[in-house]
Amino acid sequence: MFGNPPFRDPTNVGEYAFYPWLYNLIVAFLGKILGIFFVVTKVVPILILTLSMLVLYQIARENFNRRVAIVAVLIPLALKFPKAHPRTLLSMVMIPLFYLALFRFSRDRDVKNSVFLGVSWGLAGLTHVLGTFGAGAILLTKTVMDKIKRMKIKYNIVAIAIGVTILLLFWGPLLFVYHAKTPNPYQELVMRHFTLPEFIVSFLTFPLSFSGLKIFLGMLTIPGIILGLIRYRDVFLPSLLGILGAGVLFIVLGDNLVAYKLSSYYFTLNALAILESLNWLSENLKWSKIMPLAVILLMGTSAITVGDYANSP
């Protein structure tokens, strides 16, 4: 906002930026337009929450019972308070946007949906490095699975090509100018203790990572994932296999931090699982009884989320 070029690192003078710059540009743009300095702490969380609600609503409207879409807007805040950080924009907006594109692509393979899928991956990667690795692993896993099933993968290739082209806006200088060597040893100093068994445990238990009243949300996630693997196998299976494979690979390569932060994808997977369970309940029980309970539960957990953040030191 005050003139620091987006390609320059704010910590190491004259060096390439350690973080992708899309989030920073959005914040600076809002600061210029609104003319207020507290745009980061006051405006950005509201923007992230609103966009997250809209994307989850669209996912629910297109893929689940339309009545569930009404409740979908309550899920983001029930799961996570939108902190002003690139990783939050990634987990609450960009990854759900990628899944919106993935659902559409799995339903209709055409140029339009492959372009949307590639663009959503590129935007995720320009927001946070985990957007490059996680969504990329999911897309590559899906492509391999499609090839094994003898499906045509030309549209998969189109999506990958578009995504890589967009990602080069950040990764291009890093790879070809700085030769993938940055002065910031962050990945070597943080989470080195995060081992392969710990990653496997965190991956297998992410639907259970709830406490207090939120444990009722956890009761919806496990059956939701099972239902997802049955009803939307082309979305859920490559997601789980892709994230698991990426985590194992990066720990083997010695970059434990990337494996640890693949947890950014758990927000969307839990949200989709909750939607799956609510969809099943709405189709098999009286929705007039289920909807009020779902609304009360999600509003209650949202209040807990806000309270925990407000009281956090």
CSV table of C-alpha atoms in Angstrom, one decimal, residues 92-295:
chain,number,residue,atom,x,y,z
A,92,MET,CA,-12.2,-20.2,3.2
A,93,VAL,CA,-12.5,-18.8,-0.4
A,94,MET,CA,-10.0,-20.0,-2.9
A,95,ILE,CA,-10.1,-23.7,-2.1
A,96,PRO,CA,-14.0,-23.7,-2.0
A,97,LEU,CA,-13.9,-21.9,-5.4
A,98,PHE,CA,-11.6,-24.7,-6.7
A,99,TYR,CA,-14.1,-27.3,-5.5
A,100,LEU,CA,-16.9,-25.4,-7.1
A,101,ALA,CA,-15.0,-25.7,-10.4
A,102,LEU,CA,-14.1,-29.3,-9.6
A,103,PHE,CA,-17.7,-30.3,-9.1
A,104,ARG,CA,-18.7,-28.6,-12.4
A,105,PHE,CA,-15.8,-30.2,-14.3
A,106,SER,CA,-16.7,-33.7,-12.9
A,107,ARG,CA,-20.3,-33.2,-14.0
A,108,ASP,CA,-19.6,-31.7,-17.5
A,109,ARG,CA,-16.2,-32.0,-19.1
A,110,ASP,CA,-16.0,-29.1,-21.6
A,111,VAL,CA,-13.8,-26.1,-22.4
A,112,LYS,CA,-15.7,-23.7,-20.2
A,113,ASN,CA,-15.4,-25.9,-17.0
A,114,SER,CA,-11.8,-26.8,-17.7
A,115,VAL,CA,-10.9,-23.1,-18.0
A,116,PHE,CA,-12.7,-22.4,-14.8
A,117,LEU,CA,-10.9,-25.3,-13.0
A,118,GLY,CA,-7.5,-24.0,-14.3
A,119,VAL,CA,-8.2,-20.4,-13.3
A,120,SER,CA,-9.4,-21.4,-9.8
A,121,TRP,CA,-6.2,-23.4,-9.3
A,122,GLY,CA,-4.1,-20.5,-10.5
A,123,LEU,CA,-5.9,-18.0,-8.2
A,124,ALA,CA,-5.4,-20.4,-5.2
A,125,GLY,CA,-1.7,-20.6,-6.0
A,126,LEU,CA,-1.3,-16.8,-6.2
A,127,THR,CA,-2.9,-16.6,-2.8
A,128,HIS,CA,-0.7,-19.0,-0.9
A,129,VAL,CA,1.9,-21.7,-1.8
A,130,LEU,CA,-0.4,-24.4,-0.4
A,131,GLY,CA,-2.9,-23.4,-3.2
A,132,THR,CA,-0.3,-24.5,-5.7
A,133,PHE,CA,0.6,-27.8,-4.0
A,134,GLY,CA,-2.7,-29.0,-2.6
A,135,ALA,CA,-5.0,-28.2,-5.4
A,136,GLY,CA,-2.3,-29.3,-7.9
A,137,ALA,CA,-2.0,-32.7,-6.2
A,138,ILE,CA,-5.8,-33.1,-6.3
A,139,LEU,CA,-6.0,-32.2,-10.0
A,140,LEU,CA,-3.1,-34.4,-10.9
A,141,THR,CA,-4.6,-37.3,-8.9
A,142,LYS,CA,-7.9,-36.9,-10.7
A,143,THR,CA,-6.2,-36.8,-14.0
A,144,VAL,CA,-4.3,-40.1,-13.3
A,145,MET,CA,-7.6,-41.7,-12.0
A,146,ASP,CA,-9.4,-40.6,-15.2
A,147,LYS,CA,-6.6,-42.0,-17.3
A,148,ILE,CA,-6.8,-45.3,-15.5
A,149,LYS,CA,-10.6,-45.4,-16.1
A,150,ARG,CA,-9.8,-44.8,-19.8
A,151,MET,CA,-11.5,-41.5,-19.9
A,152,LYS,CA,-10.4,-38.7,-22.2
A,153,ILE,CA,-8.1,-36.3,-20.3
A,154,LYS,CA,-7.7,-33.6,-22.9
A,155,TYR,CA,-9.8,-31.2,-20.8
A,156,ASN,CA,-7.8,-32.2,-17.7
A,157,ILE,CA,-4.7,-31.1,-19.6
A,158,VAL,CA,-6.3,-27.8,-20.6
A,159,ALA,CA,-7.1,-27.1,-16.9
A,160,ILE,CA,-3.5,-28.0,-15.9
A,161,ALA,CA,-2.0,-25.9,-18.6
A,162,ILE,CA,-4.1,-22.8,-17.7
A,163,GLY,CA,-3.4,-23.3,-14.0
A,164,VAL,CA,0.4,-23.6,-14.6
A,165,THR,CA,0.4,-20.5,-16.8
A,166,ILE,CA,-1.3,-18.4,-14.1
A,167,LEU,CA,1.0,-19.8,-11.4
A,168,LEU,CA,4.1,-18.8,-13.3
A,169,LEU,CA,3.2,-15.2,-12.5
A,170,PHE,CA,4.5,-16.0,-9.0
A,171,TRP,CA,6.6,-19.1,-9.5
A,172,GLY,CA,8.3,-17.9,-12.8
A,173,PRO,CA,10.7,-15.4,-11.2
A,174,LEU,CA,11.3,-17.7,-8.3
A,175,LEU,CA,12.2,-20.6,-10.5
A,176,PHE,CA,14.0,-19.0,-13.4
A,177,VAL,CA,15.5,-15.9,-11.8
A,178,TYR,CA,16.2,-17.0,-8.2
A,179,HIS,CA,16.6,-20.7,-9.1
A,180,ALA,CA,14.2,-21.8,-6.3
A,181,LYS,CA,16.6,-20.5,-3.7
A,182,THR,CA,15.2,-18.0,-1.2
A,183,PRO,CA,17.1,-16.3,1.7
A,184,ASN,CA,14.1,-17.0,4.0
A,185,PRO,CA,14.8,-20.4,5.8
A,186,TYR,CA,11.3,-20.5,7.2
A,187,GLN,CA,10.6,-24.0,5.9
A,188,GLU,CA,13.8,-25.3,7.5
A,189,LEU,CA,13.1,-23.7,10.9
A,190,VAL,CA,9.4,-24.4,11.4
A,191,MET,CA,7.6,-27.7,11.9
A,192,ARG,CA,10.7,-29.8,11.4
A,193,HIS,CA,9.4,-32.0,14.2
A,194,PHE,CA,6.2,-32.8,12.2
A,195,THR,CA,6.7,-36.4,11.3
A,196,LEU,CA,5.1,-38.8,8.8
A,197,PRO,CA,3.1,-40.6,11.5
A,198,GLU,CA,1.8,-37.3,12.9
A,199,PHE,CA,0.7,-36.2,9.4
A,200,ILE,CA,-1.1,-39.6,8.8
A,201,VAL,CA,-2.9,-39.2,12.2
A,202,SER,CA,-3.9,-35.6,11.5
A,203,PHE,CA,-5.2,-36.6,8.1
A,204,LEU,CA,-7.2,-39.5,9.3
A,205,THR,CA,-8.7,-37.5,12.2
A,206,PHE,CA,-9.4,-34.2,10.7
A,207,PRO,CA,-13.2,-34.8,10.7
A,208,LEU,CA,-12.9,-35.3,14.4
A,209,SER,CA,-11.1,-32.1,15.3
A,210,PHE,CA,-14.0,-30.5,17.1
A,211,SER,CA,-14.6,-29.8,20.8
A,212,GLY,CA,-17.4,-28.5,22.9
A,213,LEU,CA,-20.7,-27.9,21.1
A,214,LYS,CA,-18.8,-28.2,17.8
A,215,ILE,CA,-18.6,-31.9,18.4
A,216,PHE,CA,-22.1,-32.1,16.9
A,217,LEU,CA,-20.6,-30.8,13.6
A,218,GLY,CA,-18.1,-33.6,13.9
A,219,MET,CA,-21.0,-36.1,14.0
A,220,LEU,CA,-22.0,-34.8,10.6
A,221,THR,CA,-18.6,-34.9,9.0
A,222,ILE,CA,-17.7,-38.6,9.1
A,223,PRO,CA,-21.0,-39.9,7.5
A,224,GLY,CA,-20.7,-36.9,5.2
A,225,ILE,CA,-17.3,-38.1,3.9
A,226,ILE,CA,-18.7,-41.6,3.4
A,227,LEU,CA,-21.7,-40.2,1.5
A,228,GLY,CA,-19.4,-38.1,-0.5
A,229,LEU,CA,-17.2,-41.1,-1.5
A,230,ILE,CA,-20.4,-42.8,-2.7
A,231,ARG,CA,-22.3,-39.9,-4.4
A,232,TYR,CA,-19.4,-37.7,-5.6
A,233,ARG,CA,-16.6,-40.2,-5.9
A,234,ASP,CA,-14.9,-38.2,-8.7
A,235,VAL,CA,-14.5,-35.3,-6.3
A,236,PHE,CA,-13.9,-36.8,-2.9
A,237,LEU,CA,-11.6,-39.7,-3.7
A,238,PRO,CA,-9.0,-37.7,-5.7
A,239,SER,CA,-9.2,-35.0,-3.0
A,240,LEU,CA,-8.4,-37.4,-0.1
A,241,LEU,CA,-5.8,-39.4,-2.1
A,242,GLY,CA,-4.2,-36.2,-3.5
A,243,ILE,CA,-3.8,-34.5,-0.1
A,244,LEU,CA,-2.5,-37.7,1.5
A,245,GLY,CA,0.0,-38.3,-1.3
A,246,ALA,CA,1.2,-34.7,-1.3
A,247,GLY,CA,1.7,-34.7,2.5
A,248,VAL,CA,3.7,-38.0,2.4
A,249,LEU,CA,5.8,-36.7,-0.6
A,250,PHE,CA,6.8,-33.4,1.1
A,251,ILE,CA,7.7,-35.0,4.3
A,252,VAL,CA,9.9,-37.5,2.4
A,253,LEU,CA,11.4,-34.5,0.6
A,254,GLY,CA,12.1,-32.8,3.9
A,255,ASP,CA,9.6,-30.0,3.6
A,256,ASN,CA,7.5,-30.9,6.6
A,257,LEU,CA,6.0,-27.4,6.8
A,258,VAL,CA,4.1,-27.9,3.5
A,259,ALA,CA,2.7,-31.2,4.8
A,260,TYR,CA,1.6,-29.6,8.0
A,261,LYS,CA,-0.2,-26.7,6.3
A,262,LEU,CA,-2.1,-29.0,4.0
A,263,SER,CA,-4.6,-28.8,6.9
A,264,SER,CA,-5.8,-25.7,5.0
A,265,TYR,CA,-7.9,-28.1,2.9
A,266,TYR,CA,-9.7,-29.5,5.9
A,267,PHE,CA,-12.0,-26.5,6.2
A,268,THR,CA,-13.6,-27.2,2.8
A,269,LEU,CA,-13.6,-31.0,3.2
A,270,ASN,CA,-15.5,-30.6,6.5
A,271,ALA,CA,-17.9,-28.1,5.0
A,272,LEU,CA,-18.6,-30.4,2.1
A,273,ALA,CA,-19.1,-33.4,4.5
A,274,ILE,CA,-21.6,-31.3,6.5
A,275,LEU,CA,-23.5,-30.4,3.4
A,276,GLU,CA,-23.6,-34.1,2.4
A,277,SER,CA,-25.0,-35.1,5.7
A,278,LEU,CA,-27.6,-32.3,5.7
A,279,ASN,CA,-28.5,-33.3,2.2
A,280,TRP,CA,-29.1,-36.9,3.2
A,281,LEU,CA,-31.1,-35.8,6.2
A,282,SER,CA,-33.3,-33.4,4.2
A,283,GLU,CA,-34.1,-36.2,1.7
A,284,ASN,CA,-34.9,-38.9,4.3
A,285,LEU,CA,-36.4,-36.9,7.2
A,286,LYS,CA,-38.9,-34.1,7.4
A,287,TRP,CA,-36.9,-30.9,6.5
A,288,SER,CA,-39.3,-28.8,8.6
A,289,LYS,CA,-37.8,-30.5,11.6
A,290,ILE,CA,-34.2,-30.8,10.4
A,291,MET,CA,-33.7,-27.2,9.2
A,292,PRO,CA,-34.4,-25.4,12.6
A,293,LEU,CA,-32.1,-27.8,14.4
A,294,ALA,CA,-29.4,-27.3,11.7
A,295,VAL,CA,-29.8,-23.5,11.9
